[in-house]
PDB file of C-alpha atoms in Angstrom:
ATOM      1  CA  ALA A   7      41.096   8.153-175.833  1.00 86.00           C
ATOM      2  CA  ALA A   8      41.502  11.377-173.829  1.00 91.00           C
ATOM      3  CA  LEU A   9      43.875  12.748-176.457  1.00 92.00           C
ATOM      4  CA  ASP A  10      41.452  11.873-179.235  1.00 90.00           C
ATOM      5  CA  LEU A  11      38.554  13.506-177.409  1.00 92.00           C
ATOM      6  CA  ALA A  12      40.605  16.611-176.569  1.00 94.00           C
ATOM      7  CA  GLY A  13      40.906  17.295-180.279  1.00 92.00           C
ATOM      8  CA  ILE A  14      37.143  17.549-180.749  1.00 93.00           C
ATOM      9  CA  VAL A  15      35.699  18.859-177.468  1.00 93.00           C
ATOM     10  CA  ASN A  16      36.361  21.918-175.332  1.00 94.00           C
ATOM     11  CA  LYS A  17      37.321  20.081-172.140  1.00 95.00           C
ATOM     12  CA  VAL A  18      38.218  16.524-171.106  1.00 96.00           C
ATOM     13  CA  THR A  19      38.323  15.322-167.513  1.00 95.00           C
ATOM     14  CA  LEU A  20      40.365  12.144-167.259  1.00 95.00           C
ATOM     15  CA  VAL A  21      39.564  10.081-164.163  1.00 95.00           C
ATOM     16  CA  GLU A  22      42.126   7.451-163.151  1.00 94.00           C
ATOM     17  CA  PHE A  23      41.318   4.885-160.459  1.00 92.00           C
ATOM     18  CA  LEU A  24      45.002   4.356-159.622  1.00 92.00           C
ATOM     19  CA  PRO A  25      47.342   6.909-157.994  1.00 95.00           C
ATOM     20  CA  GLU A  26      49.290   7.250-161.261  1.00 93.00           C
ATOM     21  CA  LEU A  27      48.427   7.035-164.935  1.00 90.00           C
ATOM     22  CA  LYS A  28      49.260   3.680-166.512  1.00 82.00           C
ATOM     23  CA  ALA A  29      50.100   4.432-170.137  1.00 81.00           C
ATOM     24  CA  ASP A  30      53.085   4.848-172.390  1.00 82.00           C
ATOM     25  CA  GLN A  31      55.130   7.820-171.209  1.00 91.00           C
ATOM     26  CA  VAL A  32      54.863   9.494-174.611  1.00 93.00           C
ATOM     27  CA  LEU A  33      51.051   9.547-174.209  1.00 92.00           C
ATOM     28  CA  ILE A  34      51.239  10.823-170.628  1.00 93.00           C
ATOM     29  CA  ASP A  35      53.561  13.610-171.815  1.00 95.00           C
ATOM     30  CA  GLN A  36      51.074  14.590-174.520  1.00 95.00           C
ATOM     31  CA  ILE A  37      48.137  14.556-172.091  1.00 95.00           C
ATOM     32  CA  THR A  38      49.895  16.804-169.583  1.00 94.00           C
ATOM     33  CA  LYS A  39      50.700  19.311-172.359  1.00 95.00           C
ATOM     34  CA  ARG A  40      47.044  19.729-173.314  1.00 96.00           C
ATOM     35  CA  GLU A  41      45.401  22.703-171.652  1.00 96.00           C
ATOM     36  CA  ASN A  42      41.927  21.267-172.146  1.00 97.00           C
ATOM     37  CA  ILE A  43      42.630  17.987-170.283  1.00 97.00           C
ATOM     38  CA  THR A  44      42.203  17.830-166.506  1.00 96.00           C
ATOM     39  CA  ILE A  45      43.509  14.706-164.771  1.00 96.00           C
ATOM     40  CA  ILE A  46      41.976  13.393-161.546  1.00 96.00           C
ATOM     41  CA  LYS A  47      43.984  10.489-160.114  1.00 96.00           C
ATOM     42  CA  ASN A  48      43.238   7.971-157.379  1.00 97.00           C
ATOM     43  CA  ALA A  49      39.482   8.437-157.771  1.00 96.00           C
ATOM     44  CA  ALA A  50      36.602   5.972-157.860  1.00 94.00           C
ATOM     45  CA  THR A  51      33.508   6.862-159.843  1.00 93.00           C
ATOM     46  CA  LYS A  52      30.543   6.434-157.526  1.00 95.00           C
ATOM     47  CA  GLU A  53      27.631   7.785-159.520  1.00 95.00           C
ATOM     48  CA  ILE A  54      26.797   9.436-162.823  1.00 94.00           C
ATOM     49  CA  HIS A  55      24.053  12.061-162.545  1.00 95.00           C
ATOM     50  CA  ALA A  56      21.597  12.987-165.286  1.00 94.00           C
ATOM     51  CA  LYS A  57      18.928  15.632-165.605  1.00 94.00           C
ATOM     52  CA  GLU A  58      16.194  15.342-168.223  1.00 92.00           C
ATOM     53  CA  GLY A  59      18.047  12.439-169.842  1.00 88.00           C
ATOM     54  CA  LYS A  60      21.362  14.295-170.145  1.00 92.00           C
ATOM     55  CA  VAL A  61      24.546  13.639-168.175  1.00 93.00           C
ATOM     56  CA  VAL A  62      25.307  16.640-165.948  1.00 96.00           C
ATOM     57  CA  SER A  63      27.819  15.445-163.346  1.00 96.00           C
ATOM     58  CA  MET A  64      29.514  12.522-161.656  1.00 96.00           C
ATOM     59  CA  SER A  65      30.392  11.770-158.053  1.00 97.00           C
ATOM     60  CA  LEU A  66      34.024  10.813-157.495  1.00 97.00           C
ATOM     61  CA  GLU A  67      35.445   9.385-154.299  1.00 97.00           C
ATOM     62  CA  ASP A  68      39.031  10.328-153.476  1.00 97.00           C
ATOM     63  CA  ARG A  69      40.492   6.909-152.650  1.00 96.00           C
ATOM     64  CA  GLU A  70      42.987   8.351-150.180  1.00 95.00           C
ATOM     65  CA  SER A  71      40.730  10.638-148.134  1.00 97.00           C
ATOM     66  CA  ASN A  72      37.441   8.797-148.814  1.00 96.00           C
ATOM     67  CA  THR A  73      35.768  12.140-149.520  1.00 97.00           C
ATOM     68  CA  THR A  74      33.302  12.460-152.378  1.00 97.00           C
ATOM     69  CA  ASN A  75      33.207  15.369-154.811  1.00 96.00           C
ATOM     70  CA  GLU A  76      30.784  16.154-157.596  1.00 97.00           C
ATOM     71  CA  VAL A  77      32.344  17.075-160.942  1.00 96.00           C
ATOM     72  CA  LYS A  78      30.216  18.810-163.582  1.00 95.00           C
ATOM     73  CA  ILE A  79      30.385  17.160-167.008  1.00 94.00           C
ATOM     74  CA  ASP A  80      28.416  17.299-170.261  1.00 92.00           C
ATOM     75  CA  GLY A  81      29.039  13.731-171.344  1.00 90.00           C
ATOM     76  CA  ILE A  82      30.977  10.628-170.497  1.00 89.00           C
ATOM     77  CA  PHE A  83      33.217   8.170-172.342  1.00 86.00           C
ATOM     78  CA  ILE A  84      34.083   5.044-170.388  1.00 78.00           C
ATOM     79  CA  GLN A  85      37.273   3.174-171.156  1.00 78.00           C
ATOM     80  CA  ILE A  86      37.842   0.390-168.682  1.00 70.00           C
ATOM     81  CA  GLY A  87      41.301  -0.744-169.645  1.00 68.00           C
ATOM     82  CA  LEU A  88      43.369  -2.831-171.962  1.00 69.00           C
ATOM     83  CA  LEU A  89      43.477  -6.231-170.265  1.00 78.00           C
ATOM     84  CA  PRO A  90      41.413  -8.840-172.118  1.00 87.00           C
ATOM     85  CA  ASN A  91      38.712 -10.584-170.078  1.00 87.00           C
ATOM     86  CA  SER A  92      39.788 -14.102-171.065  1.00 92.00           C
ATOM     87  CA  GLY A  93      40.628 -15.597-167.686  1.00 89.00           C
ATOM     88  CA  PHE A  94      37.379 -17.566-167.524  1.00 91.00           C
ATOM     89  CA  LEU A  95      38.722 -19.789-170.340  1.00 93.00           C
ATOM     90  CA  GLY A  96      41.618 -21.072-168.294  1.00 92.00           C
ATOM     91  CA  GLU A  97      43.889 -23.015-170.650  1.00 94.00           C
ATOM     92  CA  LEU A  98      41.072 -24.078-172.983  1.00 96.00           C
ATOM     93  CA  LEU A  99      42.168 -21.906-175.924  1.00 97.00           C
ATOM     94  CA  GLU A 100      45.557 -20.710-177.094  1.00 97.00           C
ATOM     95  CA  LYS A 101      46.312 -17.215-175.800  1.00 97.00           C
ATOM     96  CA  ASN A 102      49.286 -14.938-176.293  1.00 96.00           C
ATOM     97  CA  LYS A 103      51.447 -13.471-173.512  1.00 93.00           C
ATOM     98  CA  TYR A 104      48.895 -10.650-173.045  1.00 90.00           C
ATOM     99  CA  GLY A 105      46.000 -13.055-172.480  1.00 94.00           C
ATOM    100  CA  GLU A 106      44.454 -12.358-175.882  1.00 95.00           C
ATOM    101  CA  ILE A 107      42.792 -15.308-177.637  1.00 97.00           C
ATOM    102  CA  VAL A 108      44.815 -16.235-180.712  1.00 98.00           C
ATOM    103  CA  ILE A 109      42.633 -16.217-183.849  1.00 98.00           C
ATOM    104  CA  ASN A 110      43.181 -16.476-187.573  1.00 98.00           C
ATOM    105  CA  ASP A 111      41.640 -14.269-190.276  1.00 96.00           C
ATOM    106  CA  ARG A 112      38.320 -16.168-189.954  1.00 97.00           C
ATOM    107  CA  CYS A 113      38.120 -15.679-186.153  1.00 97.00           C
ATOM    108  CA  GLU A 114      38.873 -19.374-185.622  1.00 98.00           C
ATOM    109  CA  THR A 115      40.592 -20.286-182.355  1.00 98.00           C
ATOM    110  CA  SER A 116      42.885 -23.206-181.524  1.00 97.00           C
ATOM    111  CA  ILE A 117      39.840 -25.484-181.119  1.00 97.00           C
ATOM    112  CA  PRO A 118      37.703 -26.219-184.202  1.00 96.00           C
ATOM    113  CA  GLY A 119      34.165 -24.878-183.814  1.00 96.00           C
ATOM    114  CA  ILE A 120      35.097 -22.205-181.275  1.00 97.00           C
ATOM    115  CA  PHE A 121      35.284 -18.664-182.639  1.00 97.00           C
ATOM    116  CA  ALA A 122      36.300 -15.451-180.924  1.00 97.00           C
ATOM    117  CA  CYS A 123      36.113 -11.787-181.826  1.00 96.00           C
ATOM    118  CA  GLY A 124      36.691  -8.289-180.509  1.00 92.00           C
ATOM    119  CA  ASP A 125      39.103  -6.831-178.005  1.00 91.00           C
ATOM    120  CA  VAL A 126      39.692 -10.175-176.277  1.00 94.00           C
ATOM    121  CA  THR A 127      41.474 -11.474-179.394  1.00 96.00           C
ATOM    122  CA  THR A 128      44.753 -10.812-181.155  1.00 96.00           C
ATOM    123  CA  VAL A 129      43.057  -8.545-183.697  1.00 94.00           C
ATOM    124  CA  PRO A 130      44.882  -5.195-183.750  1.00 90.00           C
ATOM    125  CA  TYR A 131      43.245  -1.825-183.075  1.00 86.00           C
ATOM    126  CA  LYS A 132      40.915  -2.242-180.130  1.00 85.00           C
ATOM    127  CA  GLN A 133      38.055  -0.075-181.364  1.00 85.00           C
ATOM    128  CA  ILE A 134      34.292  -0.611-181.226  1.00 85.00           C
ATOM    129  CA  VAL A 135      33.821  -0.442-184.985  1.00 92.00           C
ATOM    130  CA  ILE A 136      36.522  -3.073-185.517  1.00 92.00           C
ATOM    131  CA  SER A 137      35.014  -5.338-182.847  1.00 92.00           C
ATOM    132  CA  MET A 138      31.613  -5.055-184.526  1.00 94.00           C
ATOM    133  CA  GLY A 139      33.106  -6.092-187.859  1.00 96.00           C
ATOM    134  CA  GLU A 140      34.991  -8.942-186.228  1.00 96.00           C
ATOM    135  CA  GLY A 141      31.737 -10.069-184.592  1.00 95.00           C
ATOM    136  CA  ALA A 142      30.038 -10.218-187.978  1.00 97.00           C
ATOM    137  CA  LYS A 143      33.010 -12.099-189.417  1.00 97.00           C
ATOM    138  CA  ALA A 144      33.000 -14.599-186.519  1.00 97.00           C
ATOM    139  CA  ALA A 145      29.251 -15.191-186.948  1.00 97.00           C
ATOM    140  CA  ILE A 146      29.620 -15.866-190.669  1.00 97.00           C
ATOM    141  CA  SER A 147      32.619 -18.134-190.028  1.00 97.00           C
ATOM    142  CA  ALA A 148      30.666 -20.057-187.391  1.00 96.00           C
ATOM    143  CA  PHE A 149      27.734 -20.413-189.810  1.00 97.00           C
ATOM    144  CA  ASP A 150      30.071 -21.727-192.523  1.00 97.00           C
ATOM    145  CA  TYR A 151      31.553 -24.201-190.039  1.00 96.00           C
ATOM    146  CA  LEU A 152      28.130 -25.466-188.940  1.00 96.00           C
ATOM    147  CA  ILE A 153      26.718 -25.984-192.426  1.00 97.00           C
ATOM    148  CA  LYS A 154      29.742 -28.113-193.306  1.00 93.00           C
ATOM    149  CA  LEU A 155      29.116 -30.527-190.400  1.00 88.00           C
TER     150      LEU A 155
END
């Protein structure tokens, strides 16, 4: 996401909670080559500040020193991570080795009448617009299932 943003904005500040970036090395290499990307590692976001309805800065806590710094920003894009939040299901539905819920092209899961959509599933390309489309598809599939009961 930082690489994508760097192509359309003047400056990107990448904040990583962990001491090191967790990404494919090829992506890390590309990020470090970009002059308009600043990387802040081992930092916890504490607060996002706005003035007159516009984001102006964020407070970051250095996780090693426990000091807090304010970083000026003009906007914010939050990307939490890539692990699907499917643990609450336990073993109820079939999941792949990454914890993604296995679905077919109609968003049907391993149990009839249970549908899933979005980033938590095996659908490729974890993007908002794709998740929205998958949500619509799952809703229509669920409707079709219910009217056939």
